[in-house]
Coordinates of C-alpha atoms in Angstrom, one line a residue:
G1 CA 108.4 159.8 95.4
Y2 CA 109.3 161.8 98.6
Q3 CA 107.4 163.1 101.6
L4 CA 106.1 166.7 102.2
D5 CA 104.8 167.9 105.5
A6 CA 102.3 170.7 106.0
R7 CA 104.9 172.4 108.3
Q8 CA 106.9 173.0 105.1
F9 CA 104.1 174.9 103.3
S10 CA 104.5 178.6 102.9
V11 CA 101.7 181.2 103.2
N12 CA 101.8 184.4 101.1
G13 CA 105.5 183.6 100.4
L14 CA 106.4 183.2 104.1
A15 CA 107.8 179.7 104.8
G16 CA 106.6 177.6 107.7
M17 CA 103.4 179.5 108.3
Y18 CA 100.8 176.9 107.6
G19 CA 100.9 175.0 110.9
T20 CA 101.5 171.4 112.0
Q21 CA 99.5 168.2 112.1
G22 CA 96.0 169.7 111.8
T23 CA 95.7 172.9 109.8
A24 CA 93.0 175.4 108.9
S25 CA 91.6 175.8 105.4
V26 CA 89.1 178.7 105.7
Q27 CA 91.8 181.2 104.9
V28 CA 92.8 179.5 101.7
G29 CA 92.1 181.5 98.5
S30 CA 94.3 179.4 96.3
A31 CA 97.0 176.8 96.7
Q32 CA 100.1 176.8 94.4
L33 CA 101.9 173.5 93.9
I34 CA 105.5 173.8 92.9
K35 CA 106.6 170.5 91.5
G36 CA 110.3 169.9 91.8
A37 CA 113.1 171.5 93.8
S38 CA 112.0 174.5 95.8
T39 CA 115.4 176.1 96.4
A40 CA 114.5 179.1 94.2
V41 CA 111.2 179.7 96.0
N42 CA 112.0 179.8 99.8
G43 CA 115.2 177.9 100.3
M44 CA 115.8 175.1 102.7
D45 CA 113.1 174.3 105.2
P46 CA 114.2 174.0 108.8
E47 CA 113.2 170.3 108.7
G48 CA 114.0 169.6 105.1
A49 CA 111.8 169.0 102.0
V50 CA 112.7 167.4 98.7
S51 CA 111.0 167.5 95.3
G52 CA 108.1 169.9 95.9
S53 CA 106.6 172.7 97.8
V54 CA 103.2 174.4 98.3
N55 CA 102.4 178.1 98.8
I56 CA 99.0 179.2 100.1
E57 CA 97.5 182.5 99.1
T58 CA 95.0 183.9 101.6
K59 CA 91.6 185.3 100.9
K60 CA 91.1 189.1 100.5
A61 CA 87.9 191.1 100.2
A62 CA 86.5 191.3 96.7
D63 CA 85.5 194.6 95.1
E64 CA 81.8 193.6 95.3
G65 CA 82.2 192.3 98.9
N66 CA 81.7 188.8 100.3
R67 CA 78.5 187.8 102.1
K68 CA 78.1 184.1 102.4
I69 CA 76.8 181.7 105.1
G70 CA 76.7 177.9 104.8
L71 CA 75.5 174.7 106.4
G72 CA 76.8 171.3 105.8
W73 CA 76.3 167.6 106.8
F74 CA 78.9 164.9 106.5
S75 CA 78.3 161.2 107.1
N76 CA 77.9 159.6 109.5
N77 CA 76.8 162.5 111.7
R78 CA 78.8 165.7 111.4
A79 CA 77.3 169.1 111.1
Q80 CA 79.1 172.2 109.8
G81 CA 78.5 175.9 109.8
T82 CA 80.5 178.4 107.9
F83 CA 80.6 182.2 107.2
D84 CA 82.5 184.4 104.7
L85 CA 82.1 188.1 105.2
G86 CA 84.1 190.8 103.4
Q87 CA 83.8 194.4 102.4
R88 CA 86.0 197.1 100.8
F89 CA 86.0 200.7 101.8
G90 CA 87.4 204.0 100.5
E91 CA 86.9 206.1 97.4
N92 CA 88.8 203.5 95.2
K93 CA 88.0 200.6 97.5
E94 CA 91.6 200.6 98.7
F95 CA 90.8 199.2 102.2
G96 CA 89.4 195.7 102.6
V97 CA 88.4 193.4 105.5
R98 CA 87.4 189.7 105.2
A99 CA 86.5 187.2 107.9
N100 CA 86.0 183.5 107.5
G101 CA 85.0 180.9 110.0
K102 CA 84.1 177.2 110.2
L103 CA 82.7 175.0 112.9
R104 CA 82.3 171.2 112.4
H105 CA 81.4 168.6 115.0
G106 CA 80.3 165.0 115.1
D107 CA 81.1 161.4 114.2
T108 CA 82.7 160.2 111.0
P109 CA 81.9 157.0 109.1
R110 CA 84.7 155.3 110.9
H111 CA 83.7 153.7 114.2
G112 CA 85.0 155.6 117.2
Y113 CA 86.4 158.4 115.1
S114 CA 85.0 161.8 115.8
E115 CA 86.1 165.4 115.5
D116 CA 85.5 168.9 116.9
N117 CA 86.9 171.5 114.5
K118 CA 87.1 175.3 114.8
E119 CA 88.7 177.6 112.3
F120 CA 88.7 181.4 112.0
A121 CA 90.6 183.8 109.7
L122 CA 90.8 187.5 109.4
N123 CA 92.4 189.5 106.6
A124 CA 92.8 193.2 106.4
D125 CA 94.5 194.8 103.4
Y126 CA 95.3 198.1 101.8
R127 CA 95.5 198.4 98.0
G128 CA 97.1 201.6 96.8
E129 CA 98.6 202.5 93.4
T130 CA 102.1 201.7 94.4
L131 CA 101.8 200.1 97.8
R132 CA 99.8 197.0 98.9
V133 CA 99.8 195.8 102.5
A134 CA 98.0 192.9 104.1
F135 CA 97.6 191.5 107.6
D136 CA 96.4 188.0 108.3
S137 CA 95.4 186.3 111.6
I138 CA 94.5 182.7 111.5
Y139 CA 93.3 180.4 114.4
A140 CA 92.6 176.7 114.3
K141 CA 91.8 174.1 116.9
R142 CA 90.8 170.5 116.2
K143 CA 90.2 167.6 118.5
T144 CA 89.9 164.0 117.2
N145 CA 89.1 160.8 119.0
G146 CA 90.2 157.5 117.4
G147 CA 91.8 159.3 114.4
R148 CA 95.0 157.3 113.8
A149 CA 93.9 154.3 111.9
R150 CA 97.3 153.5 110.6
I151 CA 100.1 151.0 110.9
Q152 CA 103.8 151.9 110.6
D153 CA 107.2 150.2 109.9
I154 CA 105.6 147.7 107.6
Q155 CA 109.0 147.3 105.9
N156 CA 110.0 145.1 108.9
A157 CA 107.4 142.4 108.2
N158 CA 108.5 139.0 106.9
G159 CA 105.2 138.6 105.1
R160 CA 102.6 140.6 103.2
L161 CA 100.5 143.0 105.2
F162 CA 97.0 141.7 105.9
D163 CA 94.3 142.9 103.6
A164 CA 92.8 146.3 104.3
P165 CA 89.7 146.1 106.5
E166 CA 86.5 147.9 105.8
G167 CA 86.9 151.6 105.9
K168 CA 84.5 151.9 108.9
V169 CA 86.8 149.7 111.0
N170 CA 89.1 151.5 113.4
L171 CA 92.5 150.1 114.2
A172 CA 92.8 152.5 117.2
P173 CA 90.6 152.8 120.3
S174 CA 88.4 155.9 120.6
W175 CA 90.1 157.0 123.9
Q176 CA 93.3 157.8 122.0
A177 CA 92.7 161.5 121.3
Q178 CA 94.8 164.2 119.7
N179 CA 94.4 168.0 119.8
T180 CA 95.9 170.5 117.4
R181 CA 95.9 174.2 118.0
G182 CA 97.6 176.8 115.8
Q183 CA 97.8 180.6 115.7
T184 CA 99.4 182.5 112.8
N185 CA 99.8 186.3 112.4
M186 CA 101.5 187.7 109.3
L187 CA 102.2 191.1 107.7
T188 CA 103.1 191.2 104.0
F189 CA 103.6 194.0 101.5
E190 CA 104.3 194.8 97.9
W191 CA 105.8 198.2 96.8
D192 CA 106.3 199.3 93.3
A193 CA 109.4 201.2 94.2
F194 CA 110.5 202.2 90.7
E195 CA 109.1 202.1 87.2
N196 CA 110.7 198.7 86.5
A197 CA 111.3 197.3 90.0
Q198 CA 109.2 196.0 92.9
I199 CA 110.1 195.2 96.5
T200 CA 108.0 192.7 98.5
G201 CA 108.4 191.2 101.9
G202 CA 106.8 190.1 105.1
I203 CA 107.1 188.8 108.6
G204 CA 105.0 186.1 110.3
Y205 CA 104.8 184.1 113.5
N206 CA 103.2 180.7 113.9
N207 CA 102.6 179.1 117.3
A208 CA 101.4 175.5 117.0
R209 CA 100.7 172.7 119.5
Y210 CA 99.9 169.0 119.1
Y211 CA 98.9 167.3 122.3
G212 CA 96.9 164.5 123.7
N213 CA 97.8 160.8 123.6
F214 CA 98.4 158.2 120.9
A215 CA 100.2 155.0 120.2
S216 CA 102.1 153.9 117.1
P217 CA 100.7 150.5 115.9
T218 CA 103.3 148.4 114.1
V219 CA 103.0 145.3 112.0
T220 CA 104.1 142.0 113.5
S221 CA 106.7 139.8 111.8
S222 CA 104.1 137.7 110.0
G223 CA 102.3 140.6 108.6
L224 CA 99.0 139.0 109.5
T225 CA 98.5 140.8 112.9
Y226 CA 99.7 144.1 114.4
N227 CA 100.8 145.5 117.8
S228 CA 98.5 148.1 119.2
G229 CA 101.5 150.1 120.4
R230 CA 102.2 151.7 123.7
A231 CA 100.2 154.9 124.2
R232 CA 101.4 157.8 126.3
L233 CA 100.6 161.5 126.9
T234 CA 102.4 163.8 124.5
D235 CA 102.7 167.6 124.1
Q236 CA 104.5 168.9 121.0
R237 CA 105.1 172.6 120.5
F238 CA 106.4 174.4 117.4
K239 CA 107.2 178.1 117.4
T240 CA 108.2 179.5 114.0
L241 CA 109.3 183.0 113.0
S242 CA 109.6 183.6 109.3
M243 CA 110.6 186.7 107.3
N244 CA 111.6 187.6 103.8
L245 CA 112.5 190.6 101.6
T246 CA 112.6 190.4 97.8
A247 CA 113.5 192.9 95.1
R248 CA 112.7 192.1 91.4
G249 CA 112.7 194.0 88.2
E250 CA 113.6 194.2 84.6
F251 CA 115.9 196.1 82.2
E252 CA 117.5 195.7 78.8
T253 CA 121.1 195.6 77.6
G254 CA 120.9 196.0 73.8
P255 CA 118.9 193.1 72.4
V256 CA 119.0 191.1 75.6
S257 CA 116.2 191.5 78.2
H258 CA 116.9 190.9 81.9
N259 CA 114.3 189.8 84.5
W260 CA 116.3 189.8 87.8
S261 CA 115.5 188.9 91.4
A262 CA 117.2 189.0 94.8
A263 CA 115.7 187.6 97.9
F264 CA 116.6 187.2 101.6
D265 CA 114.7 184.6 103.7
R266 CA 115.0 183.7 107.3
I267 CA 113.3 181.0 109.3
D268 CA 113.6 180.3 113.1
R269 CA 111.9 177.3 114.5
K270 CA 111.8 176.2 118.1
R271 CA 110.6 172.6 118.7
T272 CA 109.8 171.2 122.2
T273 CA 108.2 167.8 123.0
Y274 CA 107.1 166.7 126.5
Q275 CA 105.9 163.1 127.2
G276 CA 103.9 161.4 129.8
A277 CA 105.8 159.4 132.4
R278 CA 103.7 156.2 131.8
Q279 CA 103.3 154.1 128.7
T280 CA 100.4 151.6 128.4
R281 CA 101.0 148.0 127.6
S282 CA 100.9 146.9 123.9
S283 CA 98.8 144.0 122.7
V284 CA 98.7 141.9 119.5
I285 CA 95.5 142.6 117.5
D286 CA 94.3 139.9 115.1
P287 CA 92.3 141.5 112.2
S288 CA 90.6 138.2 111.4
L289 CA 88.8 138.4 114.8
D290 CA 86.5 141.2 116.1
I291 CA 88.8 144.2 116.3
P292 CA 86.5 146.4 118.5
T293 CA 86.3 143.7 121.1
Q294 CA 90.1 143.4 121.2
L295 CA 90.6 147.2 121.4
A296 CA 88.2 147.4 124.3
K297 CA 90.6 145.2 126.3
L298 CA 93.6 147.4 125.8
D299 CA 95.4 149.0 128.7
S300 CA 94.1 152.6 128.8
N301 CA 95.8 153.8 132.0
L302 CA 97.8 156.8 130.8
G303 CA 98.3 158.3 134.2
T304 CA 98.7 162.0 134.8
A305 CA 102.4 162.4 135.5
W306 CA 104.8 163.9 133.0
S307 CA 108.5 163.4 132.5
A308 CA 110.6 166.0 134.3
T309 CA 112.5 167.1 131.2
P310 CA 111.4 167.3 127.5
S311 CA 112.4 164.6 125.1
V312 CA 113.0 167.2 122.4
D313 CA 114.2 170.8 122.8
T314 CA 115.8 172.2 119.7
V315 CA 116.3 175.4 117.8
I316 CA 117.1 175.6 114.1
K317 CA 117.7 178.8 112.1
V318 CA 118.1 179.0 108.3
N319 CA 119.3 182.2 106.6
S320 CA 119.5 182.4 102.8
L321 CA 120.1 184.8 100.0
A322 CA 119.1 184.0 96.4
V323 CA 119.9 185.9 93.2
S324 CA 118.8 185.1 89.7
D325 CA 118.6 186.7 86.2
T326 CA 116.5 185.5 83.3
L327 CA 118.0 186.6 80.1
G328 CA 115.8 186.8 77.0
F329 CA 117.1 186.6 73.5
V330 CA 115.5 187.1 70.1
D331 CA 112.3 188.8 71.4
N332 CA 112.3 186.4 74.4
K333 CA 112.0 183.3 72.3
Y334 CA 115.1 181.9 74.0
R335 CA 115.4 182.3 77.8
L336 CA 118.2 181.4 80.1
T337 CA 118.0 181.7 83.9
L338 CA 121.2 181.7 85.9
G339 CA 121.4 182.0 89.7
G340 CA 121.5 180.3 93.0
R341 CA 120.9 180.5 96.7
F342 CA 123.5 180.7 99.5
Q343 CA 122.0 179.0 102.6
A344 CA 123.3 178.9 106.2
V345 CA 121.8 176.7 108.9
E346 CA 122.3 176.8 112.6
Q347 CA 121.1 174.1 115.1
K348 CA 121.1 173.9 118.8
N349 CA 120.1 171.0 121.0
K350 CA 119.2 172.6 124.3
L351 CA 119.1 169.3 126.1
N352 CA 122.8 168.7 125.8
G353 CA 124.0 172.2 124.9
R354 CA 125.4 171.1 121.5
K355 CA 125.2 173.6 118.7
A356 CA 126.7 173.8 115.2
D357 CA 126.3 175.4 111.8
A358 CA 127.0 174.7 108.1
S359 CA 126.4 176.5 104.8
R360 CA 126.3 175.9 101.1
F361 CA 125.7 177.6 97.8
S362 CA 123.2 175.9 95.5
P363 CA 123.3 176.8 91.8
M364 CA 120.2 177.1 89.6
L365 CA 120.1 176.7 85.9
M366 CA 117.0 176.9 83.7
A367 CA 116.5 177.3 79.9
A368 CA 113.4 177.7 77.8
W369 CA 112.6 177.9 74.1
V370 CA 109.3 179.7 73.3
P371 CA 108.9 179.6 69.5
Q372 CA 105.4 180.8 69.8
P373 CA 103.2 182.0 72.7
D374 CA 101.3 178.7 73.0
L375 CA 104.4 176.4 73.1
V376 CA 107.2 176.2 75.7
V377 CA 110.0 173.7 75.8
Y378 CA 112.1 173.9 78.9
G379 CA 114.8 172.2 81.0
N380 CA 116.3 172.9 84.4
Y381 CA 118.9 171.8 87.0
M382 CA 118.1 172.6 90.6
E383 CA 119.0 171.4 94.1
D384 CA 117.2 170.9 97.4
L385 CA 118.9 171.0 100.8
E386 CA 118.1 169.3 104.0
P387 CA 119.9 170.1 107.3
S388 CA 122.3 167.5 108.8
D389 CA 122.6 166.3 112.4
I390 CA 124.9 167.7 115.0
R391 CA 127.7 165.4 116.0
T392 CA 130.7 165.2 118.4
D393 CA 133.8 163.9 116.8
D394 CA 136.5 161.7 118.5
D395 CA 138.4 164.8 119.7
G396 CA 135.2 166.2 121.4
H397 CA 134.6 168.9 118.8
V398 CA 131.0 169.6 118.0
T399 CA 130.4 169.9 114.2
M400 CA 127.7 169.6 111.6
A401 CA 128.1 168.0 108.2
D402 CA 127.3 170.0 105.2
P403 CA 123.5 170.1 104.4
R404 CA 122.4 167.0 102.4
V405 CA 122.1 167.9 98.7
S406 CA 119.4 166.5 96.4
R407 CA 119.9 167.1 92.7
Q408 CA 117.2 167.4 90.1
F409 CA 117.2 167.4 86.3
E410 CA 114.0 168.0 84.4
V411 CA 112.9 168.5 80.7
G412 CA 109.4 169.3 79.6
V413 CA 107.1 170.8 77.0
R414 CA 103.8 172.7 77.4
K415 CA 101.4 173.2 74.5
N416 CA 98.2 175.2 74.4
W417 CA 95.9 173.9 71.7
G418 CA 93.2 176.5 72.2
D419 CA 90.4 174.6 74.1
F420 CA 92.8 172.3 75.8
V421 CA 96.4 172.3 77.2
T422 CA 98.9 169.4 77.4
T423 CA 102.1 169.1 79.4
L424 CA 104.8 166.4 79.3
N425 CA 107.9 166.3 81.4
A426 CA 110.6 163.9 82.5
F427 CA 112.6 164.2 85.7
Q428 CA 115.3 162.6 87.8
I429 CA 116.0 163.4 91.5
K430 CA 118.9 161.9 93.4
R431 CA 118.9 162.2 97.2
P432 CA 121.7 160.9 99.4
G433 CA 121.1 158.4 102.1
Y434 CA 122.5 158.9 105.6
W435 CA 123.2 156.8 108.7
R436 CA 120.7 157.0 111.6
G437 CA 123.2 156.0 114.2
N438 CA 122.0 152.6 115.4
T439 CA 124.9 151.1 117.3
T440 CA 123.2 147.7 117.9
S441 CA 125.8 145.0 117.4
G442 CA 125.8 143.5 114.0
T443 CA 124.3 146.4 112.1
D444 CA 126.2 147.8 109.1
F445 CA 126.5 151.1 110.9
A446 CA 128.0 149.6 114.0
M447 CA 130.6 147.8 112.0
R448 CA 131.5 150.9 109.9
K449 CA 131.5 153.2 113.0
N450 CA 133.9 150.8 114.8
A451 CA 136.2 151.0 111.7
G452 CA 136.0 154.8 111.7
L453 CA 134.2 154.9 108.4
A454 CA 130.8 156.3 109.5
Y455 CA 129.1 158.5 112.1
S456 CA 125.5 159.4 112.8
G457 CA 124.1 161.7 110.1
S458 CA 126.9 161.1 107.6
E459 CA 125.9 160.5 104.0
Q460 CA 125.9 156.9 102.6
G461 CA 124.5 155.7 99.3
M462 CA 121.5 157.3 97.5
E463 CA 117.9 157.0 96.4
R464 CA 116.9 157.9 92.9
S465 CA 113.5 158.7 91.5
R466 CA 112.9 158.9 87.7
G467 CA 109.6 159.8 86.3
I468 CA 107.5 160.8 83.3
E469 CA 104.4 163.0 83.8
F470 CA 101.6 163.8 81.3
N471 CA 98.8 166.1 82.1
T472 CA 96.0 167.6 80.0
Y473 CA 92.9 169.7 80.8
A474 CA 90.3 171.3 78.6
N475 CA 87.3 173.7 78.4
L476 CA 84.9 172.3 75.7
L477 CA 81.4 172.7 74.4
N478 CA 81.3 176.5 74.9
K479 CA 83.0 176.1 78.2
T480 CA 80.4 173.8 79.7
L481 CA 82.5 170.6 79.7
R482 CA 85.8 170.6 81.7
P483 CA 87.7 167.3 81.6
S484 CA 91.2 166.7 83.0
F485 CA 93.6 163.7 83.0
G486 CA 97.0 163.1 84.6
L487 CA 99.4 160.2 84.4
M488 CA 102.7 159.6 86.1
Y489 CA 105.2 156.7 85.7
L490 CA 107.8 156.5 88.5
Q491 CA 110.8 154.4 89.2
S492 CA 112.2 154.8 92.7
T493 CA 115.4 152.8 93.6
V494 CA 117.9 152.7 96.4
K495 CA 121.6 151.8 96.2
D496 CA 123.9 151.1 99.2
Y497 CA 121.2 152.9 101.2
P498 CA 120.9 152.7 105.0
N499 CA 117.5 151.6 106.0
F500 CA 115.9 152.5 109.4
A501 CA 117.7 149.6 111.1
D502 CA 121.0 151.1 109.7
N503 CA 121.7 148.1 107.4
L504 CA 122.6 148.8 103.7
V505 CA 120.0 147.8 101.2
N506 CA 119.6 147.8 97.4
G507 CA 116.4 147.6 95.3
V508 CA 113.2 149.7 95.1
Q509 CA 112.2 152.4 97.5
V510 CA 109.2 151.3 99.6
A511 CA 105.6 152.6 99.3
N512 CA 106.1 154.5 96.0
P513 CA 103.5 153.4 93.3
R514 CA 105.0 152.8 89.9
V515 CA 101.9 154.3 88.2
I516 CA 99.4 157.0 89.3
A517 CA 96.6 158.1 87.1
K518 CA 93.7 160.6 87.7
A519 CA 90.8 161.7 85.6
G520 CA 88.0 164.2 86.3
V521 CA 85.2 166.0 84.6
E522 CA 82.8 168.8 85.3
W523 CA 79.6 169.3 83.1
D524 CA 77.3 172.2 83.1
T525 CA 74.1 170.4 82.0
P526 CA 72.0 171.8 79.2
F527 CA 68.8 170.2 80.5
A528 CA 68.8 171.9 83.9
K529 CA 70.1 175.5 84.2
G530 CA 72.4 175.9 87.1
L531 CA 73.1 172.2 87.5
T532 CA 76.7 170.9 87.3
L533 CA 77.7 167.3 87.5
N534 CA 81.2 166.1 88.3
G535 CA 83.2 162.9 88.8
N536 CA 86.7 161.8 89.5
V537 CA 88.6 158.5 89.1
S538 CA 92.0 158.0 90.8
Y539 CA 94.2 154.9 90.3
F540 CA 97.2 154.1 92.4
G541 CA 99.4 151.3 91.2
K542 CA 101.0 148.6 93.3
S543 CA 104.0 149.5 95.4
Y544 CA 106.2 147.4 97.7
Q545 CA 106.6 146.9 101.4
D546 CA 110.3 146.1 101.2
T547 CA 113.2 147.0 99.0
Q548 CA 113.5 143.4 97.6
K549 CA 109.9 143.5 96.2
Q550 CA 108.9 140.4 98.1
Y551 CA 105.6 141.8 99.5
V552 CA 103.2 144.1 97.7
F553 CA 100.8 146.9 98.6
P554 CA 98.0 146.2 96.2
S555 CA 96.8 148.8 93.7
Y556 CA 93.4 150.4 94.1
T557 CA 91.0 152.7 92.2
L558 CA 88.7 155.3 93.8
V559 CA 85.6 156.8 92.2
D560 CA 83.9 160.0 93.4
V561 CA 80.7 161.6 92.0
G562 CA 79.0 164.8 92.8
A563 CA 76.6 167.6 91.8
R564 CA 76.2 171.3 92.3
Y565 CA 73.0 173.4 91.8
K566 CA 72.9 177.2 91.7
T567 CA 69.8 179.2 91.7
K568 CA 68.5 182.7 92.4
L569 CA 66.4 183.5 95.4
G570 CA 65.4 187.1 94.7
K571 CA 68.6 189.1 94.8
N572 CA 70.4 186.2 96.6
T573 CA 72.1 183.1 95.2
L574 CA 71.7 179.7 96.8
T575 CA 74.2 176.9 96.0
V576 CA 73.5 173.4 97.0
S577 CA 76.3 170.8 96.5
S578 CA 76.7 167.1 97.3
S579 CA 79.2 164.4 96.8
V580 CA 79.7 160.7 97.3
E581 CA 83.4 159.8 97.9
N582 CA 84.6 156.3 97.4
L583 CA 81.4 155.5 95.6
F584 CA 82.0 151.7 95.4
N585 CA 83.1 151.5 99.1
K586 CA 86.5 150.2 98.2
N587 CA 88.6 148.7 101.0
Y588 CA 92.2 149.9 100.5
W589 CA 95.5 150.9 102.2
Q590 CA 96.5 154.4 101.6
V591 CA 100.3 154.0 101.7
Q592 CA 103.0 156.6 102.3
R593 CA 106.7 156.5 103.0
G594 CA 108.6 158.1 105.8
Q595 CA 112.3 158.7 106.4
Y596 CA 114.8 156.1 105.3
D597 CA 112.8 153.0 104.1
R598 CA 109.9 153.4 106.6
S599 CA 106.4 152.8 105.3
F600 CA 103.0 153.6 106.7
A601 CA 99.6 152.3 105.7
V602 CA 96.4 154.2 106.6
V603 CA 93.0 152.5 106.3
G604 CA 91.1 154.3 103.5
M605 CA 87.8 156.0 104.5
P606 CA 84.6 154.1 103.5
R607 CA 81.9 155.5 101.3
T608 CA 81.3 159.0 102.5
Y609 CA 78.5 161.4 101.8
W610 CA 78.3 165.1 102.2
L611 CA 75.7 167.8 101.5
K612 CA 76.3 171.6 101.7
A613 CA 74.1 174.7 101.2
E614 CA 75.5 178.2 100.8
L615 CA 73.7 181.5 100.5
D616 CA 75.2 184.5 98.9
F617 CA 73.3 187.6 100.0

């Protein structure tokens, strides 16, 4: 029910190292999704994140080495080349080097939408008996033309958004182009310092840039047409330094076991945005008419001049210290985790020289009952923090309100039935609302500010998400059939909540489907050795454009099918895989929410084919 940005992902435990906007994937060995509050993992992100986090583990050279090259084709006309080369050295293969790369270029199935993508990753690691050290260097650069087929601020419409066009239709002209470039370097280590204790840590630096030009199309009042938006040059830069140091271990006090941890994390992020001096004119686009013809008439004169000063120039630093102890009773059948994280945030706006800081301790409580190894019943209380804004009070003092606190309660059960596993959990997350600071006459904020009852960034009202999740996956028929199924029911509501216009609203939170269901299957066929068939079905229930449920984003179902064939070519292995995504060419809006009650709708991609061949040698 909340938003999570790739800037908030961690890599090998280092927060903020994944990049921004466009990001690389060639370095990804695995991705760990942490559902729920992430305070215990890395602490508060410099830009805030609620209800979930993702940690990426990078690839390392395998004992047998890695030697793979691949070619791929994606509709309508994109070609891809990849390589994955790794080797271990030393008497015990303690040294390893692995390099990955990807090049992809061409046109997508959407008219006027093309990409040029380059990704490279290098990992070098040492694997000793008590010490393990790894260095990662990752580079990514991607250029897209016509890649923002989305409409924003739909919550402002006084009518239902027009039906989603065909996926091949572009809502943005091809001359609107964006580039992303990112470079990440990281050093991480693990040291088995004592018999029952381990020390881990790392330091990383990410330099990311998002530049080019784009407009932000918005829906018109009727909901039947949209404004193309005013395009301008933009250059956004993010520089993030991340470091952590963790100690963990275990000991016993009589019949009670202890699994303890202490962690220090620090994140520094500098964010600067420059904008072009000229904005193009916006025009109303009517989707019932020929959209390409209307886009061709748009003002495309971006100019070459830039504004003299940046529009954003900020620095934010977050330091945090977390401690926890998991106590085990009765041979670990009963487990209780107590702990918390003290977090301090500093912000500085370099444009006006204002700076401020705030801090808070967030408690953490978890309990689990493990009557047998294949059954776990658990519950937890955790918090997420988001930094507040800097403000100047009536006396001229610069201050920052305490970080905004989201509170999560969860209970769940996990059961392993042998060939299949089931999980069931229920959760509630409460997140405070806050005033944006719109002083336009007549807004609720303006009236309360004039009465001395509110200021920009102060908390007001709340949003609440309550949900039930059920998941199951299995490995059947001698591990040849692998089905999975997931279902979530979600209620997202707001109460006395400031919307983007800074008026108080009550009702449902926008763009959050009430029901999401996903099912998938993989089958190693008995009639053709090496052939695996797969399919996935995803259902996204209806959601609402506005808090009063007057206008609906319709539900939609997507079906993907694919196949993979693996065969020996002498001592080498050839793998050929293919897939058809959005098999029935469904027209749909992929909706998402932003801050406050803002909602966004992206035109779903049309039926898309891809074919890949990879040779292990």
